[in-house]
Amino acid sequence: MDLADLYRDVILDHNRSPRNFQRLDNATHRAQGFNPLCGDKLTVYLKMDGDTVADVAFEGSGCAISVASSSLMTEAVKGKSEKQARALFANMHDLLSGSEDQAPQSLGKLAALGGVRQYPSRVKCASLAWHALLAALDDQQEPARTE
Amino acid sequence: MSVPQQQRGTGQLDAARLRQDFPALQQQIHGKALVYLDSAASAQRPAAVLDAMDHYYRHDHANVHRGVHTLSQRATERYENARQKICRYINAGSTAEIIFTRGTTEAINLVAQSLGRNSFGPGDEILITRMEHHSNIVPWQLLCQQTGATLRVAPIDHHGQLKMDELRALINEQTRLVAVGHISNALGTINPVKDIVEAAHAVNAVVLVDGAQAMPHMSVDVRALDCDFYAFSGHKMFGPTGIGVLYGREALLEQMPPWQGGGEMIREVTMEHSSFADLPAKFEAGTPAIAEAVGLGAAIDYLAEIGPETIAAYEAELLSYATARLGEIEGLEIVGDAEHKASVISFTLAGAHPHDIGTIVDNEGVAIRTGHHCAMPVMDFFNVPATARASMALYNTTADIDALVDALKKVREVLC
């Protein structure tokens, strides 16, 4: 297996300097993601303006895949409608679970996360932020899990 | 003239030769020779263990303690023979004190439920330590919920050692049981079990020792330790999964009621009443893991032939080599540097999460454990979500450590 397929440059970049990596004090929605397998915890904050994700941020600690996925997620959903954000979740789910052979073109940078498919033990690292996003949109009280 | 035989425990250990005894270690992972440094999670098995189980299934299998036919007698003999080997290896008083269980976890639950649930109550205290494995925490939490007893926790210091003064201060007239790991799986710390037993016995509390990590690394003498219970697992000491042992002081086991009912553990059953078998059968309801017991017996033979003192001396050298070599890596911090330590090294690496470390070194053929090691309170104490852990056994060499160091340098190249 080629490690470079997992640790692509865009992932390493987002791990070293995660975007939107902060607490959002005026968040309208927030949710926690918890991976009991590794103990990783993160919080996703959303500020909704009507139907639009006006701002989004995250906090927490995790592996390179988890941090990069969170960072890429915040970039991808900022400015999108709720419906578009949910559609992205579905696309990411397909990408990470390997039900699509090729990443949809619409995923752009997010397609870099597709490398985890070859590393089954790491898929949950990539999906945690997305589950937390969904939980935040749903105003879920319990921490989101990847199961 | 006879050739002088190598005395038990006085020989030099040749890890490179011993490694040849382990079929699973003779393979490549991702095109590189496997370097197995995860024995604290589960060790590999020598061919002698695999052969003993295979031979048992091919030639000797029937149910034990049942039939008068030849196979049943052979199976019973093999099963009881394994019990005798274990009894001798840990210097128990008699085979009545050796109860086969599914593993350490079941052994601890047996004591919690049979002894604790039937005699502990509000006001009673159970003392454990901050460095316990979840399997030596959760059974006591459940027991406290069931009986109203109180769980106390002895603290540790930043070297990963028990604060013995505080532990002693926590032992009082209310203390009924002290449960402590012989060696910490997450930190490698070897605990002063004998001192803890003395302090507990002074107030008539019983002591259970979780010996899962100690058995593959050092000589264990339950009578010298003077502990009341000693629990361990087959798979961490080069034996099979699904088998473990509870050693218990005979007088205590005699007083304890059965905790599971079924075949094997009875003397006579009527529709109104049952009477129970003598020790150790009283605690072995149902058909036991016979082949696994046979395999564990073979693992004991393997360890005894090398000698636990020889293993401990070799691993102490390997640990100090590994500690020094890992120290060369920029940003690497070892978690737990107790004065008395077994060959387990937990560490963190600046800029690299343990899961990334685990994936990248695996790509180099190196197997280590990453995560919380079923010791979340320990991770919490050191304020880390997880660590990477290299755990060594009698088949590891300095070349394995060198491979780990090279792989960790690769981690820094990729991530930092």
XYZ file of N, CA and C in Angstrom, chain B residues 234-416:
549
model
N -4.312 -16.787 29.172
C -3.420 -17.613 28.359
C -2.781 -16.860 27.207
N -3.567 -16.031 26.525
C -3.077 -15.474 25.254
C -1.984 -14.433 25.415
N -1.816 -13.901 26.626
C -0.729 -12.938 26.818
C 0.572 -13.647 27.180
N 0.498 -14.940 27.449
C 1.695 -15.690 27.835
C 1.951 -16.828 26.846
N 1.677 -16.528 25.566
C 2.025 -17.429 24.453
C 1.106 -18.649 24.368
N -0.001 -18.612 25.105
C -0.985 -19.674 25.038
C -2.172 -19.224 24.201
N -3.254 -20.020 24.223
C -4.433 -19.705 23.406
C -5.296 -18.587 23.998
N -6.167 -18.030 23.168
C -7.216 -17.147 23.675
C -8.299 -18.031 24.297
N -9.208 -17.414 25.046
C -10.355 -18.156 25.567
C -10.054 -18.987 26.796
N -8.838 -18.862 27.338
C -8.518 -19.582 28.573
C -7.723 -18.652 29.487
N -8.016 -18.747 30.757
C -7.281 -17.990 31.751
C -7.376 -18.736 33.058
N -6.808 -18.139 34.089
C -6.750 -18.822 35.379
C -7.084 -17.855 36.497
N -7.850 -18.356 37.445
C -7.948 -17.680 38.733
C -7.274 -18.584 39.758
N -6.170 -18.086 40.330
C -5.646 -18.740 41.522
C -6.387 -18.137 42.701
N -6.840 -18.969 43.621
C -7.460 -18.455 44.842
C -7.001 -19.271 46.026
N -6.824 -18.617 47.130
C -6.457 -19.316 48.366
C -7.580 -20.318 48.677
N -7.208 -21.547 48.956
C -8.199 -22.620 49.067
C -9.269 -22.313 50.122
N -8.837 -21.815 51.268
C -9.794 -21.560 52.349
C -10.859 -20.537 51.921
N -10.431 -19.572 51.113
C -11.382 -18.560 50.629
C -12.325 -19.154 49.581
N -11.747 -19.892 48.638
C -12.566 -20.490 47.580
C -13.596 -21.448 48.176
N -13.217 -22.143 49.245
C -14.141 -23.068 49.913
C -15.381 -22.334 50.410
N -15.157 -21.128 50.955
C -16.275 -20.376 51.533
C -17.149 -19.714 50.468
N -16.583 -19.517 49.268
C -17.310 -18.758 48.248
C -18.341 -19.642 47.547
N -19.554 -19.110 47.331
C -20.560 -19.895 46.627
C -20.258 -19.945 45.122
N -20.802 -20.922 44.406
C -20.624 -20.959 42.945
C -21.178 -19.672 42.342
N -20.636 -19.299 41.184
C -21.199 -18.076 40.544
C -21.907 -18.399 39.245
N -21.615 -19.540 38.665
C -22.385 -19.985 37.498
C -22.789 -21.438 37.759
N -24.036 -21.752 37.398
C -24.499 -23.119 37.597
C -24.502 -23.891 36.305
N -24.398 -25.199 36.397
C -24.439 -26.012 35.190
C -23.838 -27.368 35.443
N -23.490 -28.034 34.366
C -22.812 -29.320 34.497
C -21.431 -29.102 35.061
N -20.746 -30.158 35.372
C -19.369 -30.114 35.873
C -19.264 -29.652 37.324
N -20.121 -28.683 37.710
C -19.897 -28.044 39.006
C -20.794 -28.622 40.102
N -21.505 -29.707 39.789
C -22.455 -30.238 40.765
C -22.011 -31.605 41.308
N -22.549 -31.938 42.454
C -22.360 -33.290 42.976
C -23.624 -34.087 42.701
N -24.758 -33.501 43.103
C -26.025 -34.189 42.905
C -27.105 -33.151 42.618
N -27.965 -33.452 41.661
C -29.048 -32.545 41.320
C -30.379 -33.279 41.419
N -31.298 -32.703 42.178
C -32.687 -33.168 42.140
C -33.509 -31.991 41.650
N -34.790 -32.165 41.463
C -35.608 -31.049 41.001
C -35.766 -29.988 42.077
N -35.457 -30.330 43.313
C -35.611 -29.357 44.392
C -34.298 -28.713 44.819
N -33.201 -29.447 44.633
C -31.971 -29.001 45.276
C -30.743 -29.558 44.554
N -29.655 -28.790 44.607
C -28.403 -29.314 44.067
C -27.307 -29.166 45.112
N -26.412 -30.085 45.119
C -25.212 -29.912 45.947
C -24.026 -29.778 44.986
N -22.995 -29.093 45.457
C -21.948 -28.680 44.531
C -20.687 -29.509 44.659
N -19.977 -29.544 43.554
C -18.723 -30.297 43.497
C -17.656 -29.617 44.348
N -16.611 -30.364 44.642
C -15.468 -29.798 45.354
C -14.690 -28.876 44.415
N -13.757 -28.138 45.003
C -12.838 -27.317 44.210
C -11.960 -28.234 43.358
N -11.535 -27.810 42.215
C -11.861 -26.543 41.559
C -13.142 -26.612 40.720
N -13.742 -27.809 40.605
C -14.885 -27.983 39.705
C -16.067 -27.075 40.068
N -16.177 -26.730 41.360
C -17.286 -25.879 41.809
C -17.392 -24.583 40.990
N -16.247 -24.102 40.502
C -16.251 -22.838 39.750
C -16.075 -23.042 38.237
N -16.244 -24.274 37.784
C -16.065 -24.525 36.344
C -17.326 -25.151 35.754
N -18.390 -24.375 35.707
C -19.661 -24.878 35.167
C -19.548 -25.080 33.658
N -20.112 -26.158 33.185
C -20.148 -26.399 31.741
C -18.876 -27.046 31.234
N -18.922 -27.506 29.986
C -17.724 -28.096 29.381
C -16.664 -27.021 29.239
N -15.493 -27.258 29.799
C -14.466 -26.208 29.775
C -13.759 -26.124 28.428
N -12.855 -25.148 28.320
C -12.032 -24.981 27.115
C -10.869 -25.958 27.229
N -11.109 -27.201 26.840
C -10.140 -28.274 27.109
C -8.866 -28.104 26.275
N -9.050 -27.942 24.966
C -7.878 -27.807 24.088
C -7.072 -26.570 24.474
N -7.770 -25.522 24.882
C -7.093 -24.286 25.281
C -6.289 -24.503 26.563
N -6.854 -25.294 27.476
C -6.108 -25.614 28.700
C -4.852 -26.406 28.346
N -4.988 -27.348 27.426
C -3.843 -28.134 26.976
C -2.790 -27.203 26.356
N -3.258 -26.262 25.547
C -2.346 -25.293 24.929
C -1.659 -24.425 25.973
N -2.415 -24.028 26.979
C -1.821 -23.203 28.045
C -0.768 -24.010 28.807
N -1.057 -25.289 29.006
C -0.070 -26.160 29.650
C 1.227 -26.198 28.841
N 1.096 -26.263 27.516
C 2.284 -26.294 26.650
C 3.031 -24.956 26.715
N 2.276 -23.860 26.831
C 2.912 -22.538 26.948
C 3.693 -22.448 28.261
N 3.131 -23.012 29.319
C 3.821 -23.032 30.616
C 5.128 -23.831 30.496
N 5.046 -24.974 29.818
C 6.266 -25.770 29.606
C 7.318 -24.946 28.883
N 6.866 -24.223 27.864
C 7.789 -23.419 27.057
C 8.474 -22.353 27.931
N 7.667 -21.660 28.726
C 8.211 -20.612 29.610
C 9.140 -21.209 30.669
N 8.720 -22.355 31.226
C 9.513 -22.964 32.297
C 10.866 -23.422 31.776
N 10.877 -23.897 30.536
C 12.141 -24.376 29.986
C 13.135 -23.233 29.806
N 12.649 -22.092 29.364
C 13.542 -20.929 29.223
C 13.884 -20.380 30.609
N 12.861 -20.343 31.462
C 13.049 -19.830 32.819
C 12.607 -18.392 32.942
N 11.640 -18.122 33.810
C 11.118 -16.752 33.925
C 12.168 -15.733 34.364
N 13.148 -16.176 35.152
C 14.186 -15.217 35.577
C 15.056 -14.830 34.378
N 15.332 -15.810 33.520
C 16.128 -15.535 32.316
C 15.390 -14.552 31.414
N 14.079 -14.766 31.282
C 13.257 -13.879 30.450
C 13.290 -12.465 31.016
N 13.100 -12.352 32.330
C 13.064 -11.026 32.965
C 14.398 -10.304 32.776
N 15.498 -11.038 32.931
C 16.818 -10.404 32.807
C 17.041 -9.935 31.365
N 16.659 -10.775 30.404
C 16.835 -10.405 28.993
C 15.983 -9.186 28.645
N 14.731 -9.210 29.091
C 13.824 -8.112 28.728
C 14.233 -6.797 29.396
N 14.852 -6.886 30.566
C 15.327 -5.657 31.224
C 16.395 -4.996 30.347
N 17.277 -5.823 29.769
C 18.301 -5.279 28.860
C 17.655 -4.675 27.615
N 16.683 -5.406 27.087
C 16.008 -4.941 25.871
C 15.268 -3.625 26.139
N 14.652 -3.534 27.309
C 13.934 -2.308 27.682
C 14.897 -1.128 27.763
N 16.064 -1.337 28.344
C 16.947 -0.176 28.475
C 17.521 0.203 27.105
N 17.743 -0.779 26.243
C 18.171 -0.468 24.874
C 17.084 0.339 24.155
N 15.836 -0.134 24.266
C 14.721 0.526 23.577
C 14.498 1.940 24.121
N 14.608 2.083 25.441
C 14.402 3.400 26.050
C 15.448 4.385 25.521
N 16.693 3.937 25.447
C 17.765 4.811 24.963
C 17.564 5.152 23.487
N 17.232 4.154 22.669
C 17.086 4.408 21.241
C 15.890 5.302 20.927
N 14.782 5.071 21.632
C 13.608 5.921 21.385
C 13.889 7.359 21.811
N 14.738 7.497 22.810
C 15.115 8.825 23.292
C 15.821 9.662 22.233
N 16.370 8.974 21.205
C 17.060 9.708 20.130
C 16.079 10.456 19.229
N 14.819 10.060 19.268
C 13.875 10.629 18.304
C 13.328 11.958 18.803
N 13.487 12.957 17.965
C 13.056 14.303 18.322
C 11.547 14.322 18.566
N 11.160 14.934 19.673
C 9.734 15.084 19.941
C 9.083 13.875 20.583
N 9.858 12.807 20.810
C 9.262 11.608 21.407
C 9.316 11.700 22.929
N 8.181 11.440 23.542
C 8.146 11.444 25.003
C 7.590 10.135 25.518
N 8.338 9.525 26.414
C 7.898 8.257 26.995
C 6.941 8.560 28.149
N 5.803 7.884 28.149
C 4.803 8.073 29.199
C 4.974 6.925 30.196
N 5.448 7.274 31.394
C 5.673 6.245 32.409
C 7.125 5.830 32.450
N 7.849 6.293 33.462
C 9.254 5.887 33.610
C 9.482 5.429 35.049
N 8.691 4.446 35.439
C 8.793 3.918 36.797
C 10.158 3.277 37.011
N 10.583 3.259 38.261
C 11.870 2.660 38.600
C 11.852 1.158 38.276
N 10.740 0.506 38.635
C 10.610 -0.915 38.315
C 9.619 -1.042 37.164
N 10.132 -1.451 36.037
C 9.319 -1.414 34.836
C 9.542 -2.656 33.984
N 8.459 -3.135 33.385
C 8.561 -4.259 32.451
C 8.730 -3.718 31.037
N 8.894 -4.604 30.077
C 9.289 -4.193 28.730
C 8.108 -3.663 27.908
N 7.532 -2.588 28.420
C 6.411 -1.910 27.769
C 6.772 -0.429 27.701
N 6.686 0.162 26.514
C 6.968 1.602 26.403
C 5.802 2.294 25.711
N 5.122 3.141 26.495
C 4.084 4.004 25.937
C 4.741 5.320 25.576
N 4.362 5.891 24.447
C 4.988 7.164 24.102
C 4.084 8.026 23.235
N 4.438 9.307 23.204
C 3.787 10.235 22.285
C 4.879 10.857 21.417
N 4.476 11.356 20.278
C 5.432 11.970 19.355
C 4.828 13.305 18.926
N 5.559 14.384 19.181
C 5.039 15.714 18.882
C 4.662 15.832 17.408
N 3.467 16.318 17.142
C 3.040 16.530 15.757
C 2.475 15.285 15.096
N 2.436 14.180 15.835
C 1.913 12.944 15.236
C 0.951 12.283 16.214
N -0.274 12.119 15.772
C -1.257 11.430 16.608
C -0.939 9.932 16.600
N -1.159 9.248 17.739
C -0.835 7.815 17.802
C -1.426 6.983 16.648
N -2.622 7.332 16.185
C -3.199 6.533 15.099
C -2.433 6.683 13.792
N -1.916 7.888 13.565
C -1.099 8.074 12.364
C 0.215 7.323 12.522
N 0.773 7.363 13.739
C 2.003 6.610 13.997
C 1.761 5.131 13.698
N 0.654 4.604 14.219
C 0.344 3.177 14.055
C 0.232 2.777 12.596
N -0.449 3.612 11.801
C -0.624 3.297 10.380
C 0.708 3.353 9.634
N 1.498 4.375 9.935
C 2.742 4.561 9.176
C 3.777 3.494 9.539
N 3.891 3.155 10.829
C 4.874 2.112 11.160
C 4.402 0.734 10.685
N 3.084 0.530 10.645
C 2.565 -0.739 10.098
C 2.995 -0.907 8.648
N 2.996 0.194 7.940
C 3.430 0.160 6.546
C 4.894 -0.267 6.415
N 5.644 -0.108 7.515
C 7.045 -0.544 7.546
C 7.181 -1.944 8.152
N 6.030 -2.603 8.394
C 6.065 -3.959 8.942
C 6.086 -4.029 10.451
N 5.973 -2.863 11.116
C 6.098 -2.817 12.583
C 4.708 -2.736 13.220
N 4.383 -3.705 14.067
C 3.076 -3.738 14.725
C 3.189 -3.198 16.143
N 2.546 -2.053 16.385
C 2.458 -1.527 17.751
C 0.992 -1.234 18.041
N 0.683 -1.018 19.303
C -0.679 -0.694 19.678
C -0.796 0.818 19.794
N -1.926 1.346 19.368
C -2.176 2.774 19.562
C -3.568 2.932 20.118
N -3.739 3.891 21.000
C -5.063 4.123 21.563
C -4.972 4.316 23.063
N -6.045 3.953 23.758
C -6.062 4.180 25.208
C -5.696 2.940 26.002
N -5.443 1.826 25.325
C -4.967 0.600 25.964
C -5.896 0.116 27.072
N -7.201 0.347 26.904
C -8.170 -0.046 27.935
C -7.778 0.504 29.297
N -7.192 1.687 29.294
C -6.816 2.328 30.557
C -7.089 3.822 30.423
N -8.353 4.169 30.132
C -8.707 5.578 29.918
C -8.336 6.471 31.108
N -8.523 5.999 32.366
C -8.115 6.870 33.480
C -6.617 7.185 33.491
N -5.794 6.291 32.958
C -4.357 6.558 32.882
C -4.099 7.646 31.835
N -4.748 7.533 30.678
C -4.602 8.540 29.615
C -5.033 9.908 30.136
N -6.143 9.902 30.870
C -6.682 11.124 31.442
C -5.675 11.749 32.419
N -5.038 10.904 33.242
C -4.062 11.401 34.216
C -2.895 12.089 33.517
N -2.413 11.489 32.447
C -1.280 12.070 31.729
C -1.733 13.104 30.695
N -3.059 13.343 30.664
C -3.622 14.366 29.800
C -3.301 14.142 28.324
N -3.386 12.893 27.908
C -3.242 12.555 26.488
C -4.471 11.743 26.087
N -4.976 11.926 24.852
C -6.134 11.131 24.443
C -5.739 9.679 24.197
N -4.486 9.492 23.835
C -4.029 8.154 23.458
C -2.509 8.163 23.454
N -1.924 6.978 23.437
C -0.479 6.881 23.248
C -0.207 5.784 22.213
N 1.030 5.753 21.752
C 1.498 4.600 20.992
C 2.237 3.723 21.998
N 2.185 2.418 21.805
C 2.825 1.534 22.786
C 3.569 0.407 22.086
N 4.840 0.316 22.400
C 5.631 -0.819 21.920
C 5.812 -1.755 23.104
N 5.361 -2.989 22.980
C 5.535 -3.934 24.077
C 6.334 -5.128 23.578
N 7.329 -5.484 24.349
C 8.283 -6.497 23.915
C 8.077 -7.810 24.654
N 8.551 -8.868 24.036
C 8.462 -10.189 24.650
C 9.764 -10.924 24.368
N 9.811 -12.187 24.814
C 11.061 -12.947 24.749
C 11.569 -13.162 23.326
N 10.690 -12.962 22.315
C 11.140 -13.176 20.936
C 11.584 -11.900 20.245
N 11.586 -10.785 20.954
C 12.016 -9.528 20.332
C 13.519 -9.311 20.530
N 14.107 -8.657 19.530
C 15.557 -8.429 19.554
C 15.838 -6.935 19.427
N 17.105 -6.572 19.601
C 17.471 -5.162 19.424
C 17.219 -4.745 17.967
N 17.285 -5.706 17.039
C 17.007 -5.370 15.631
C 15.547 -4.919 15.470
N 14.642 -5.492 16.263
C 13.237 -5.062 16.225
C 13.118 -3.604 16.672
N 13.868 -3.273 17.709
C 13.838 -1.895 18.225
C 14.400 -0.943 17.165
N 15.480 -1.368 16.511
C 16.058 -0.529 15.451
C 15.033 -0.289 14.339
N 14.284 -1.352 14.006
C 13.261 -1.219 12.952
C 12.174 -0.238 13.394
N 11.807 -0.300 14.675
C 10.807 0.639 15.195
C 11.327 2.079 15.103
N 12.572 2.269 15.504
C 13.150 3.620 15.488
C 13.170 4.164 14.053
N 13.596 3.333 13.107
C 13.600 3.764 11.702
C 12.182 4.115 11.239
N 11.224 3.272 11.644
C 9.834 3.519 11.226
C 9.312 4.822 11.834
N 9.712 5.100 13.078
C 9.254 6.341 13.722
C 9.886 7.568 13.065
N 11.106 7.404 12.577
C 11.721 8.516 11.833
C 10.919 8.781 10.554
N 10.431 7.700 9.982
C 9.590 7.818 8.786
C 8.296 8.585 9.119
N 7.748 8.323 10.303
C 6.538 9.034 10.723
C 6.785 10.535 10.725
N 7.936 10.906 11.268
C 8.255 12.340 11.306
C 8.425 12.904 9.897
N 9.046 12.105 9.030
C 9.207 12.561 7.637
C 7.855 12.813 6.979
N 6.921 11.889 7.219
C 5.612 12.010 6.554
C 4.803 13.164 7.132
N 4.774 13.251 8.468
C 3.801 14.156 9.103
C 4.357 15.502 9.526
N 5.626 15.541 9.897
C 6.100 16.770 10.553
C 6.854 17.701 9.598
